[in-house]
Amino acid sequence: MLAMVTIGVYGFDGESFLQRLRHADVRLLLDVRQRRGVRGPQYTWANSLRLQAALAHARITYEHHPELAPTTELRRLQYAEDDRRGVGKRSRHELAAEYTRRYTTEILDRADLSRIVSALPVSGTAALFCVESDPEACHRSLIAQRLAERHGVTVEHLRP
């Protein structure tokens, strides 16, 4: 049975993030961010080059999948809903319905997830990686749900 985890940046520091990956036996990290940087000095470890170096040292393969990242327009749609609800990106607990609908039709329905499924490690697991601590507040949960429903992938969400 194929297995996958999801994980975000917020709530981790570099060492605790790597510990969670090791504990889950992650061998492949799939970065589904459009922008591969994170604001804030406590998250410099998650910026692309530093993260890739740390993963290489931990013997975890890194792949960037920009085709699964939300567009700037979609992110702005979510930010507008966050503003309407009075929540910040780091405190969001769910995605806006319109964001979910549009991400699904504009990104997910067009993506060839079979390529990802065929590249999943035979031993160990893969991780879908983005920023938000709550998977329900992040598009990675939509990708994971699609992989579970259409490809039989078992998904566990790792949280801080």
mmCIF file of N, CA and C in Angstrom, residues 80-129:
data_model
loop_
_atom_site.group_PDB
_atom_site.id
_atom_site.type_symbol
_atom_site.label_atom_id
_atom_site.label_comp_id
_atom_site.label_asym_id
_atom_site.label_seq_id
_atom_site.Cartn_x
_atom_site.Cartn_y
_atom_site.Cartn_z
ATOM 1 N N ALA A 80 -7.991 37.365 0.670
ATOM 2 C CA ALA A 80 -9.174 38.222 0.792
ATOM 3 C C ALA A 80 -10.200 37.583 1.726
ATOM 4 N N GLU A 81 -10.380 36.278 1.612
ATOM 5 C CA GLU A 81 -11.301 35.567 2.516
ATOM 6 C C GLU A 81 -10.763 35.581 3.943
ATOM 7 N N ASP A 82 -9.454 35.418 4.103
ATOM 8 C CA ASP A 82 -8.848 35.501 5.429
ATOM 9 C C ASP A 82 -9.128 36.867 6.051
ATOM 10 N N ASP A 83 -8.958 37.931 5.246
ATOM 11 C CA ASP A 83 -9.221 39.290 5.737
ATOM 12 C C ASP A 83 -10.681 39.445 6.132
ATOM 13 N N ARG A 84 -11.577 38.916 5.303
ATOM 14 C CA ARG A 84 -13.016 39.002 5.603
ATOM 15 C C ARG A 84 -13.342 38.314 6.923
ATOM 16 N N ARG A 85 -12.677 37.195 7.186
ATOM 17 C CA ARG A 85 -12.913 36.431 8.416
ATOM 18 C C ARG A 85 -12.096 36.946 9.600
ATOM 19 N N GLY A 86 -11.149 37.835 9.316
ATOM 20 C CA GLY A 86 -10.305 38.373 10.375
ATOM 21 C C GLY A 86 -9.261 37.387 10.888
ATOM 22 N N VAL A 87 -8.762 36.531 10.000
ATOM 23 C CA VAL A 87 -7.715 35.578 10.381
ATOM 24 C C VAL A 87 -6.471 35.820 9.539
ATOM 25 N N GLY A 88 -5.333 35.509 10.106
ATOM 26 C CA GLY A 88 -4.085 35.620 9.367
ATOM 27 C C GLY A 88 -3.718 34.287 8.755
ATOM 28 N N LYS A 89 -2.781 34.331 7.826
ATOM 29 C CA LYS A 89 -2.335 33.114 7.151
ATOM 30 C C LYS A 89 -1.864 32.063 8.152
ATOM 31 N N ARG A 90 -1.185 32.511 9.200
ATOM 32 C CA ARG A 90 -0.636 31.570 10.174
ATOM 33 C C ARG A 90 -1.676 31.065 11.170
ATOM 34 N N SER A 91 -2.849 31.691 11.184
ATOM 35 C CA SER A 91 -3.892 31.235 12.118
ATOM 36 C C SER A 91 -5.121 30.686 11.395
ATOM 37 N N ARG A 92 -5.054 30.565 10.087
ATOM 38 C CA ARG A 92 -6.156 30.018 9.302
ATOM 39 C C ARG A 92 -6.340 28.540 9.642
ATOM 40 N N HIS A 93 -7.602 28.102 9.705
ATOM 41 C CA HIS A 93 -7.886 26.692 10.002
ATOM 42 C C HIS A 93 -8.606 25.964 8.876
ATOM 43 N N GLU A 94 -9.021 26.724 7.846
ATOM 44 C CA GLU A 94 -9.694 26.086 6.715
ATOM 45 C C GLU A 94 -9.541 26.951 5.480
ATOM 46 N N LEU A 95 -9.713 26.328 4.343
ATOM 47 C CA LEU A 95 -9.641 27.033 3.077
ATOM 48 C C LEU A 95 -11.015 27.580 2.698
ATOM 49 N N ALA A 96 -11.007 28.684 2.001
ATOM 50 C CA ALA A 96 -12.255 29.255 1.489
ATOM 51 C C ALA A 96 -12.861 28.321 0.452
ATOM 52 N N ALA A 97 -14.170 28.226 0.425
ATOM 53 C CA ALA A 97 -14.857 27.342 -0.521
ATOM 54 C C ALA A 97 -14.516 27.694 -1.967
ATOM 55 N N GLU A 98 -14.478 28.988 -2.288
ATOM 56 C CA GLU A 98 -14.173 29.401 -3.662
ATOM 57 C C GLU A 98 -12.724 29.076 -4.021
ATOM 58 N N TYR A 99 -11.813 29.248 -3.081
ATOM 59 C CA TYR A 99 -10.417 28.867 -3.310
ATOM 60 C C TYR A 99 -10.333 27.366 -3.606
ATOM 61 N N THR A 100 -10.989 26.568 -2.775
ATOM 62 C CA THR A 100 -10.971 25.112 -2.958
ATOM 63 C C THR A 100 -11.530 24.728 -4.320
ATOM 64 N N ARG A 101 -12.654 25.334 -4.703
ATOM 65 C CA ARG A 101 -13.277 25.038 -5.995
ATOM 66 C C ARG A 101 -12.336 25.398 -7.141
ATOM 67 N N ARG A 102 -11.794 26.591 -7.090
ATOM 68 C CA ARG A 102 -10.937 27.043 -8.191
ATOM 69 C C ARG A 102 -9.600 26.302 -8.215
ATOM 70 N N TYR A 103 -9.008 26.031 -7.047
ATOM 71 C CA TYR A 103 -7.753 25.272 -7.036
ATOM 72 C C TYR A 103 -7.989 23.895 -7.657
ATOM 73 N N THR A 104 -9.102 23.284 -7.316
ATOM 74 C CA THR A 104 -9.426 21.956 -7.841
ATOM 75 C C THR A 104 -9.579 21.993 -9.353
ATOM 76 N N THR A 105 -10.338 22.949 -9.877
ATOM 77 C CA THR A 105 -10.581 22.981 -11.324
ATOM 78 C C THR A 105 -9.395 23.527 -12.116
ATOM 79 N N GLU A 106 -8.703 24.525 -11.577
ATOM 80 C CA GLU A 106 -7.633 25.183 -12.324
ATOM 81 C C GLU A 106 -6.274 24.491 -12.188
ATOM 82 N N ILE A 107 -6.038 23.817 -11.085
ATOM 83 C CA ILE A 107 -4.727 23.209 -10.838
ATOM 84 C C ILE A 107 -4.837 21.688 -10.750
ATOM 85 N N LEU A 108 -5.604 21.215 -9.790
ATOM 86 C CA LEU A 108 -5.624 19.788 -9.481
ATOM 87 C C LEU A 108 -6.192 18.935 -10.613
ATOM 88 N N ASP A 109 -7.274 19.390 -11.225
ATOM 89 C CA ASP A 109 -7.880 18.608 -12.310
ATOM 90 C C ASP A 109 -6.965 18.514 -13.532
ATOM 91 N N ARG A 110 -6.031 19.431 -13.659
ATOM 92 C CA ARG A 110 -5.115 19.447 -14.806
ATOM 93 C C ARG A 110 -3.794 18.734 -14.514
ATOM 94 N N ALA A 111 -3.558 18.415 -13.266
ATOM 95 C CA ALA A 111 -2.272 17.829 -12.865
ATOM 96 C C ALA A 111 -2.243 16.332 -13.144
ATOM 97 N N ASP A 112 -1.068 15.852 -13.530
ATOM 98 C CA ASP A 112 -0.859 14.420 -13.741
ATOM 99 C C ASP A 112 -0.284 13.828 -12.455
ATOM 100 N N LEU A 113 -1.160 13.438 -11.556
ATOM 101 C CA LEU A 113 -0.717 12.898 -10.269
ATOM 102 C C LEU A 113 -0.146 11.487 -10.400
ATOM 103 N N SER A 114 -0.413 10.822 -11.508
ATOM 104 C CA SER A 114 0.142 9.476 -11.680
ATOM 105 C C SER A 114 1.672 9.524 -11.714
ATOM 106 N N ARG A 115 2.239 10.627 -12.195
ATOM 107 C CA ARG A 115 3.701 10.796 -12.176
ATOM 108 C C ARG A 115 4.225 10.807 -10.745
ATOM 109 N N ILE A 116 3.504 11.473 -9.874
ATOM 110 C CA ILE A 116 3.914 11.521 -8.465
ATOM 111 C C ILE A 116 3.758 10.150 -7.829
ATOM 112 N N VAL A 117 2.639 9.510 -8.096
ATOM 113 C CA VAL A 117 2.387 8.187 -7.516
ATOM 114 C C VAL A 117 3.462 7.199 -7.958
ATOM 115 N N SER A 118 3.836 7.240 -9.221
ATOM 116 C CA SER A 118 4.843 6.289 -9.713
ATOM 117 C C SER A 118 6.231 6.573 -9.145
ATOM 118 N N ALA A 119 6.455 7.782 -8.659
ATOM 119 C CA ALA A 119 7.758 8.135 -8.084
ATOM 120 C C ALA A 119 7.812 7.957 -6.567
ATOM 121 N N LEU A 120 6.711 7.525 -5.957
ATOM 122 C CA LEU A 120 6.716 7.334 -4.503
ATOM 123 C C LEU A 120 7.722 6.255 -4.126
ATOM 124 N N PRO A 121 8.430 6.455 -3.026
ATOM 125 C CA PRO A 121 9.453 5.478 -2.641
ATOM 126 C C PRO A 121 8.860 4.113 -2.312
ATOM 127 N N VAL A 122 9.583 3.068 -2.674
ATOM 128 C CA VAL A 122 9.156 1.698 -2.391
ATOM 129 C C VAL A 122 9.283 1.415 -0.893
ATOM 130 N N SER A 123 10.370 1.889 -0.300
ATOM 131 C CA SER A 123 10.503 1.789 1.161
ATOM 132 C C SER A 123 10.518 3.202 1.710
ATOM 133 N N GLY A 124 9.977 3.363 2.888
ATOM 134 C CA GLY A 124 9.827 4.699 3.438
ATOM 135 C C GLY A 124 8.593 5.358 2.860
ATOM 136 N N THR A 125 8.509 6.659 3.016
ATOM 137 C CA THR A 125 7.335 7.376 2.551
ATOM 138 C C THR A 125 7.735 8.700 1.916
ATOM 139 N N ALA A 126 6.750 9.367 1.346
ATOM 140 C CA ALA A 126 6.938 10.690 0.765
ATOM 141 C C ALA A 126 6.146 11.694 1.580
ATOM 142 N N ALA A 127 6.556 12.954 1.509
ATOM 143 C CA ALA A 127 5.862 14.020 2.225
ATOM 144 C C ALA A 127 5.484 15.124 1.258
ATOM 145 N N LEU A 128 4.221 15.542 1.304
ATOM 146 C CA LEU A 128 3.785 16.754 0.621
ATOM 147 C C LEU A 128 4.091 17.905 1.559
ATOM 148 N N PHE A 129 4.779 18.907 1.082
ATOM 149 C CA PHE A 129 5.278 19.987 1.930
ATOM 150 C C PHE A 129 4.811 21.348 1.439
#
